Short mmCIF file of C-alpha atoms and ligand atoms in Angstrom, two decimals:
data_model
loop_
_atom_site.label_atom_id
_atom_site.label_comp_id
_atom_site.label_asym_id
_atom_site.label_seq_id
_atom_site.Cartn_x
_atom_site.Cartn_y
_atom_site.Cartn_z
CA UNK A 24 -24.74 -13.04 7.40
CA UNK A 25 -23.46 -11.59 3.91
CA UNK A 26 -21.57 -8.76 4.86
CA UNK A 27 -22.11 -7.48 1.42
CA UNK A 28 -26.03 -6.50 1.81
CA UNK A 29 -26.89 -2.65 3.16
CA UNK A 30 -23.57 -1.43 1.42
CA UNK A 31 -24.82 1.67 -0.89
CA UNK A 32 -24.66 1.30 -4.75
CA UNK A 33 -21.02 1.81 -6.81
CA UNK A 34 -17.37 2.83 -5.49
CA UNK A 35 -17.87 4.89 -2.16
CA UNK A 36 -16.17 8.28 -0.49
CA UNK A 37 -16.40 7.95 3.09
CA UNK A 38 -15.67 10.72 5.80
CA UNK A 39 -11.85 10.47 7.93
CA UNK A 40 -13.77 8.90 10.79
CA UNK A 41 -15.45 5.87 8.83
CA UNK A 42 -15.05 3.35 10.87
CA UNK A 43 -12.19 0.56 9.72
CA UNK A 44 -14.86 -2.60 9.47
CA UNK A 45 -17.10 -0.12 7.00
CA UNK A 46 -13.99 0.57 4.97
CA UNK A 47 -13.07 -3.13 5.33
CA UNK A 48 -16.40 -4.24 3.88
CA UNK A 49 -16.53 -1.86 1.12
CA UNK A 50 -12.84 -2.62 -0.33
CA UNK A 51 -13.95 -6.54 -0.15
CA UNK A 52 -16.41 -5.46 -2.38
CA UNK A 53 -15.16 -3.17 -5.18
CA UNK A 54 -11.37 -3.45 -4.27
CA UNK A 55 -10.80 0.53 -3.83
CA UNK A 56 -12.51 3.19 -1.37
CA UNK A 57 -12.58 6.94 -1.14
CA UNK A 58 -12.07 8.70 2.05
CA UNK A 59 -12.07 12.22 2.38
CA UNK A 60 -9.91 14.43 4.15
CA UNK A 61 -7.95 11.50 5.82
CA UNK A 62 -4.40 13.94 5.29
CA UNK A 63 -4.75 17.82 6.76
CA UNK A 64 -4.29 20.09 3.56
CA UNK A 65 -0.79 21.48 5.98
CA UNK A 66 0.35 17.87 6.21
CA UNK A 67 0.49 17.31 2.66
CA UNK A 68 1.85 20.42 1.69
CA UNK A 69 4.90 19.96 4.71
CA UNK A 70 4.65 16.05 2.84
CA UNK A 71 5.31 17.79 -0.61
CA UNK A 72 8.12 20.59 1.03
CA UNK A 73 10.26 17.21 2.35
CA UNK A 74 10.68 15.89 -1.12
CA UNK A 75 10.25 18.22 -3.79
CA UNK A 76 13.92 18.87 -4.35
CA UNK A 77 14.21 15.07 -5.23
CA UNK A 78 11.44 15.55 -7.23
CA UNK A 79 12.32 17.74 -9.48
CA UNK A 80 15.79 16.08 -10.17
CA UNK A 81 13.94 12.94 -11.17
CA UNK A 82 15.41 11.58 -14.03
CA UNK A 83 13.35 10.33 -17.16
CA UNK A 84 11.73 6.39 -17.11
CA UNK A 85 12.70 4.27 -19.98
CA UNK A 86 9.50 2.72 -20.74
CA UNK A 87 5.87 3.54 -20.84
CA UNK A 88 5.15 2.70 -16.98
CA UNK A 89 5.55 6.56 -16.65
CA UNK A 90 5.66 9.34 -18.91
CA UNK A 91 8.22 11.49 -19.37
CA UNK A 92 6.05 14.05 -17.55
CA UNK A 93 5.89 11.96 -14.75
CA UNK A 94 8.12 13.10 -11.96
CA UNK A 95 8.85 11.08 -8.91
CA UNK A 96 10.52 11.15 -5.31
CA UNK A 97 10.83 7.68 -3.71
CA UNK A 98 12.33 6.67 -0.65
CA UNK A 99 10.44 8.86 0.95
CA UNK A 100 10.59 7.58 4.74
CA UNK A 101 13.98 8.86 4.00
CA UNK A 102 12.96 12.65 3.02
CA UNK A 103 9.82 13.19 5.46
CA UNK A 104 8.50 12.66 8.83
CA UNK A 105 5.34 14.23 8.10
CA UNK A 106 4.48 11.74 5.43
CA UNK A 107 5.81 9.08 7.34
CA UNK A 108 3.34 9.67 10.55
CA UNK A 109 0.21 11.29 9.09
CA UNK A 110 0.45 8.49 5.88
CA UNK A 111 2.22 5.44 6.22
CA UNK A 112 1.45 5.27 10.48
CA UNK A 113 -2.38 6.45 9.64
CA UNK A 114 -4.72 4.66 12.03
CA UNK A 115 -7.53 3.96 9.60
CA UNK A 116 -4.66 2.73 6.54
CA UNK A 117 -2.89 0.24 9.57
CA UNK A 118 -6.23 -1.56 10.31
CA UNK A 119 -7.27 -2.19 7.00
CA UNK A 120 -3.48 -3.65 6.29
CA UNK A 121 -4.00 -5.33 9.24
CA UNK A 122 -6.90 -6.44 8.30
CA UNK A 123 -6.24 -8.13 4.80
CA UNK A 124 -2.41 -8.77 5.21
CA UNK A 125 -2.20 -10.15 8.57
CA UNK A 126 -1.20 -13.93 7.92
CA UNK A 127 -2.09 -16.49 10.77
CA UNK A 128 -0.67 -20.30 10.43
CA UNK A 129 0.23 -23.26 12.68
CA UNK A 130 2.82 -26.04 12.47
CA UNK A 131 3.77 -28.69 14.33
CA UNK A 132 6.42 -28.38 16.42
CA UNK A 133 7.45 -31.78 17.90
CA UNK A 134 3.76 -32.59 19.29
CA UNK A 135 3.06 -29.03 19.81
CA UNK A 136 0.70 -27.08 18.31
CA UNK A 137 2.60 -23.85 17.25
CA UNK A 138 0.64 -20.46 16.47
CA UNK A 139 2.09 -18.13 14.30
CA UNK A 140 1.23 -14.60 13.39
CA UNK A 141 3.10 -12.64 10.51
CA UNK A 142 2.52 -8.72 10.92
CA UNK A 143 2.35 -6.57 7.87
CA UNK A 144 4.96 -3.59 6.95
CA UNK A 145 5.87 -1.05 4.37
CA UNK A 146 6.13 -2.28 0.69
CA UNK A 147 6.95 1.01 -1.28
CA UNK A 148 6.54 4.75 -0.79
CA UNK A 149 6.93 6.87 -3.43
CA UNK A 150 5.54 10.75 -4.77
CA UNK A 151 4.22 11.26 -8.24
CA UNK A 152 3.84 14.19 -10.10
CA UNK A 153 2.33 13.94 -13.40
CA UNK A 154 3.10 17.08 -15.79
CA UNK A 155 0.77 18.71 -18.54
CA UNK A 156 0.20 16.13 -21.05
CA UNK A 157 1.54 13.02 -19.65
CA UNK A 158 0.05 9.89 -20.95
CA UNK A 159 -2.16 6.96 -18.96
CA UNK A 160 -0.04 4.28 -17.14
CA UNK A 161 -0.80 1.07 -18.53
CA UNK A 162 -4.13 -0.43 -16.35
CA UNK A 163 -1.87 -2.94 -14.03
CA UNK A 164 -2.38 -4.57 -10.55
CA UNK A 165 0.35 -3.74 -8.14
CA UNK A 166 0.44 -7.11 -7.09
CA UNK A 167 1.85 -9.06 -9.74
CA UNK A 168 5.12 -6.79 -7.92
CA UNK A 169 4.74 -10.36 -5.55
CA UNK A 170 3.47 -13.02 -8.39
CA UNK A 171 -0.11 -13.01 -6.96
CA UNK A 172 -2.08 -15.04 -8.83
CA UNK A 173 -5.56 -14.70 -8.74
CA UNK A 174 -8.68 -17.14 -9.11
CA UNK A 175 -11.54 -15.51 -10.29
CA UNK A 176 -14.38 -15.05 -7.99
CA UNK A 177 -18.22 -13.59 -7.97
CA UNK A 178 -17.83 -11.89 -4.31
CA UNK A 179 -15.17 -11.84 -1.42
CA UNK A 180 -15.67 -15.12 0.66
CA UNK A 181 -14.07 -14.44 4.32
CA UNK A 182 -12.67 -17.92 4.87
CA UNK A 183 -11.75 -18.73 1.14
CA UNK A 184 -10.09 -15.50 0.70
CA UNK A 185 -8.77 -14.59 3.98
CA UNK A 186 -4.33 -14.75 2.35
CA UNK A 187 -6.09 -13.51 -1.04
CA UNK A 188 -4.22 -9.84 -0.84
CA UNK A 189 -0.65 -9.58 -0.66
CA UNK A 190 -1.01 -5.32 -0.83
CA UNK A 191 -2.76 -2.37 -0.23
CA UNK A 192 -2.31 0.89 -1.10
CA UNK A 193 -2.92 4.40 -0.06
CA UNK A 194 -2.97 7.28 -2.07
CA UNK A 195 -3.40 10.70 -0.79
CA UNK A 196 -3.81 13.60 -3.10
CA UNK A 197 -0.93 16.37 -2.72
CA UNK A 198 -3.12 18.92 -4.99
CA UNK A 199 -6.96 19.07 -6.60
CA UNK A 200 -7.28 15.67 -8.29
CA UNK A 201 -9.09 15.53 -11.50
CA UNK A 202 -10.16 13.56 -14.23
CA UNK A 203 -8.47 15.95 -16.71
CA UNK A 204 -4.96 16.24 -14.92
CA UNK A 205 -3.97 12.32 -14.58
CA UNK A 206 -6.89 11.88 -11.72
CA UNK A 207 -6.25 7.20 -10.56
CA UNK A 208 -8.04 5.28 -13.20
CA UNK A 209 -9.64 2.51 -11.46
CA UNK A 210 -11.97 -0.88 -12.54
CA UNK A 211 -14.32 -0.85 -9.38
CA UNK A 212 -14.36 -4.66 -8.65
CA UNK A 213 -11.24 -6.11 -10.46
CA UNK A 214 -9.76 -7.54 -7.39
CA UNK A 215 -11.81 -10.39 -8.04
CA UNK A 216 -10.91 -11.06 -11.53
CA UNK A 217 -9.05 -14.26 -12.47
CA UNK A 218 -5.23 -14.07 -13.86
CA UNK A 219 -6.70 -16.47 -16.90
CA UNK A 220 -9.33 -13.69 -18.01
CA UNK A 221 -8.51 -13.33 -22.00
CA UNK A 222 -9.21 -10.06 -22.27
CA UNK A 223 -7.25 -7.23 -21.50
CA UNK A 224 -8.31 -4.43 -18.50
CA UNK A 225 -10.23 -1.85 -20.21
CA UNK A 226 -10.16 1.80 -19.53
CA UNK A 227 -13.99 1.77 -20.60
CA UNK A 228 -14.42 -0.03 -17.24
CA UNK A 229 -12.26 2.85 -14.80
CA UNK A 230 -13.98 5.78 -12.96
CA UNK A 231 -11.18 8.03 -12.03
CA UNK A 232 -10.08 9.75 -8.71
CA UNK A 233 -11.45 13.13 -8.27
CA UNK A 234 -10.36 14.60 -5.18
CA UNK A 235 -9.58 17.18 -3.20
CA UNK A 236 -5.92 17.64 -1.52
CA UNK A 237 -5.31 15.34 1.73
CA UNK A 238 -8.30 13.17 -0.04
CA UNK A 239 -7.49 9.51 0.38
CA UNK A 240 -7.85 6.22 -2.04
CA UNK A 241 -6.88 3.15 -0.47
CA UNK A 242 -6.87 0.63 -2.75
CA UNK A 243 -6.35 -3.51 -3.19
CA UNK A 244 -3.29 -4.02 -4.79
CA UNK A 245 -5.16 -6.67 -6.93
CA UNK A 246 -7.79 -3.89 -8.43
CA UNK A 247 -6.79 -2.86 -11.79
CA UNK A 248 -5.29 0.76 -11.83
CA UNK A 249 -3.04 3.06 -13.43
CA UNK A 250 -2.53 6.66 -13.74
CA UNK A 251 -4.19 8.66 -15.90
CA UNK A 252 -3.75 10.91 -18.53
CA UNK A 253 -3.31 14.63 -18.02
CA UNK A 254 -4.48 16.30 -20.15
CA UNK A 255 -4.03 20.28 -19.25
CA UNK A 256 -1.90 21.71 -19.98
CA UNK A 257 -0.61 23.64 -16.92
CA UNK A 258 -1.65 21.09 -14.10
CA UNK A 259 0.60 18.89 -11.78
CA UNK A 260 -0.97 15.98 -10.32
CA UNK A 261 0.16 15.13 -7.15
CA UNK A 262 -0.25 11.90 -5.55
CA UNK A 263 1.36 10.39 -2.56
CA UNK A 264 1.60 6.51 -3.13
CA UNK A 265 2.12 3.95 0.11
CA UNK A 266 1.56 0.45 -0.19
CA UNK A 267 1.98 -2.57 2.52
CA UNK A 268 2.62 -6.29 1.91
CA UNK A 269 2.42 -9.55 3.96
CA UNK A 270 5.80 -9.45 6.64
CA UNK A 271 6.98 -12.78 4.70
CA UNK A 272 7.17 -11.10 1.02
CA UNK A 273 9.99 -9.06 0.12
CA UNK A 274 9.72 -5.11 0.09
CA UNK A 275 9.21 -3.49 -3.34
CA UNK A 276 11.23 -0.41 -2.21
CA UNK A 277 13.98 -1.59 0.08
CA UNK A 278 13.37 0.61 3.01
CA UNK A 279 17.03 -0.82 4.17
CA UNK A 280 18.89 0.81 1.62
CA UNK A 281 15.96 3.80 1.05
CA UNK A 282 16.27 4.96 4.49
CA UNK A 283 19.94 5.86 6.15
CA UNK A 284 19.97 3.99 9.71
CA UNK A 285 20.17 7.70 11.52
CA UNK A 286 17.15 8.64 10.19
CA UNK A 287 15.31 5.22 10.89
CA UNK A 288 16.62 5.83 14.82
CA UNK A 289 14.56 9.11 14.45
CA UNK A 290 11.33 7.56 14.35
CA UNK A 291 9.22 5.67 16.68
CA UNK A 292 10.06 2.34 17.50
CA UNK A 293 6.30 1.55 16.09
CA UNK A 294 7.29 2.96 12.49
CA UNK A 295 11.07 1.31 12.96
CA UNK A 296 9.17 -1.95 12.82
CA UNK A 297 6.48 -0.95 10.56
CA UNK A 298 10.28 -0.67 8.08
CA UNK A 299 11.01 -4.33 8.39
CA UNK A 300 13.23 -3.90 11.45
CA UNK A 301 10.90 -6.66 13.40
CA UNK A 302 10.58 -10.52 12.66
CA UNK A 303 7.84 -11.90 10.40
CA UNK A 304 6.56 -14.73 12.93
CA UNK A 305 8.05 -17.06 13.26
CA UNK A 306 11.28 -16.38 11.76
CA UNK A 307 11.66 -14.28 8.71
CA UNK A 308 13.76 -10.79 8.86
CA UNK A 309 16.18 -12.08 11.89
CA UNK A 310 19.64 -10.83 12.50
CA UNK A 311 22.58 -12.60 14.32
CA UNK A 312 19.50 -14.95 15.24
CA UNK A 313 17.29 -12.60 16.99
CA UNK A 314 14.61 -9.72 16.30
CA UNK A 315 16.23 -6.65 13.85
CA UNK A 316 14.96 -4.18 16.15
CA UNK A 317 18.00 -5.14 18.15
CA UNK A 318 20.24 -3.51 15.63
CA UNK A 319 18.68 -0.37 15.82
CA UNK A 320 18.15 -0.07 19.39
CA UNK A 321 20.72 -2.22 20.91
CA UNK A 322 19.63 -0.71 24.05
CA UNK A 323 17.40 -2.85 24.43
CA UNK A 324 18.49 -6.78 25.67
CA UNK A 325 18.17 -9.49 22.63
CA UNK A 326 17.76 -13.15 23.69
CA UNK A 327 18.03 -16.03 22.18
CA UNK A 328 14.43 -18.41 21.73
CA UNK A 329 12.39 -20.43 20.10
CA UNK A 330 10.56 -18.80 16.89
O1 AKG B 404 -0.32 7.79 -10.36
C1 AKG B 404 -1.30 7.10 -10.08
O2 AKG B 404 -2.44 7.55 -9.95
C2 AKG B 404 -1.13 5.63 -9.86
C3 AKG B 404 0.28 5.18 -9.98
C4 AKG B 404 0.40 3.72 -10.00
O3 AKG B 404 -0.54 2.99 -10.07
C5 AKG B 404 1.73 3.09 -9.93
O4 AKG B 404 2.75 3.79 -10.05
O5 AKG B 404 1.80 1.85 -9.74
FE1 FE2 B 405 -0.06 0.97 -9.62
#
């Protein structure tokens, strides 16, 4: 069965409570999906409270991956608990990670037949506010972050493409998203295009996030994006950017040095591992030989064993 047929025409909004395998189907599609409402309006505003300080100290980015105007906060499992549980631990933004990211091998081991099953975690998680008059971001992917080179392709292919992705991102609107104050430029379908294409992304090809506070883009890291231009001239754009990789790649942000080891013992031991304190099966992330978790919550008893 082509799990492309019945999908509705052009880049989708779904409701909070679309199920993960619709969402799943649609981003294998056209690479980016909107989903209203995933964020309460009060946990975006508690999200913005946590880290606006930083954000307004931001320094200005040498460069024209943001303009001047653009302000940011990372580290922000650091700053907020409220972004870190209704975002980054959001059920429907886990199974669609776990979905594309999830990376399943076997070896031999001797003569057995070994199983292995690398879990994905946090990649980067940062705040953006773009200021009146702040230019477009350059169209990019996010993935090249982890040298993901891509074959082009006419549609997804489940077996062919299943280790395609290497990242997906969520974006959750901290204000009124629009068109004319920086609103996520986007080419619906790019996540299929080839590395080798000769031309250039073009913005001719985006449609652009409109959306309302606690609104929701998740996004294949592979889909051409950028920010776009705001062009008010009293507007902030607020976004709230998460993205996941594959448990072998290394984190963009290090969430090691982002996130002081008091505050990681805060959370729950499901977001502690979510950090990279947990082994990529079979053995990538280990400390003194065993699981990281065990440095965090040496309560619990490590032992030594096989990957
Ligand atoms: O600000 C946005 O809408 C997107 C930002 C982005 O793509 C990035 O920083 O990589
Ligand atoms: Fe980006």
């Amino acid at each position: 069965m082509n799990s492309m047929k019945n999908l509705p025409e052009g880049v989708q909004s779904v409701p909070a409570n679309a199920s993960a395998e619709y969402v799943i189907r649609l981003l294998k599609r056209d690479g980016g999906v909107f989903v209203k409402g995933l964020v309460s309006e009060a946990d975006v505003d508690t999200a913005y409270a946590d880290c606006r300080e930083k954000m307004d100290k931001d320094g200005e980015w040498e460069g024209n991956f943001f303009p001047k105007e653009t302000k940011r906060a990372a580290s922000l499992l650091a700053l907020s608990s409220t972004y870190a549980l209704t975002q980054v631990m959001n059920p429907l933004y886990r199974a669609v990670c776990d979905h594309f990211l999830t990376t399943r091998s076997w070896f031999w081991w001797g003569d057995e037949r070994k199983e292995s099953v690398s879990r994905p975690y946090v990649h980067s998680c940062v705040a953006m506010r773009i200021g009146p008059g702040g230019k477009a971001q350059p169209l990019h992917r996010d993935d090249y972050i982890g040298h993901n080179i891509h074959s082009e392709v006419s549609e997804w292919n489940e077996e062919r493409d299943q280790n395609r992705e290497t990242s997906i991102g969520l974006f959750v609107a901290g204000c009124k998203v629009t068109k004319e104050n920086g609103g996520t430029q986007f080419i619906p379908g790019s996540h299929l295009w080839g590395n080798d294409r000769k031309d250039p992304p073009n913005v001719d090809d985006c449609i652009f996030a409109d959306m309302d506070k606690g609104d929701a883009f998740i996004m294949l890291a592979s889909a051409y994006h950028g920010g776009g231009h705001n062009q008010t001239t009293d507007e902030y754009r607020l976004m709230f950017s998460t993205f996941v990789t594959r448990g072998y790649l290394r984190q963009e942000e290090n969430q090691f040095l982002a996130v002081p080891l008091e505050k990681v013992k805060q959370y729950p031991r499901e977001l502690i591992e979510y950090m990279g304190y947990s082994l990529s099966d079979p053995a990538c992330g280990t400390w003194e030989q065993v699981d990281p978790i065990y440095y965090v919550m040496p309560e619990l008893e490590a032992k030594y064993k096989d990957f």
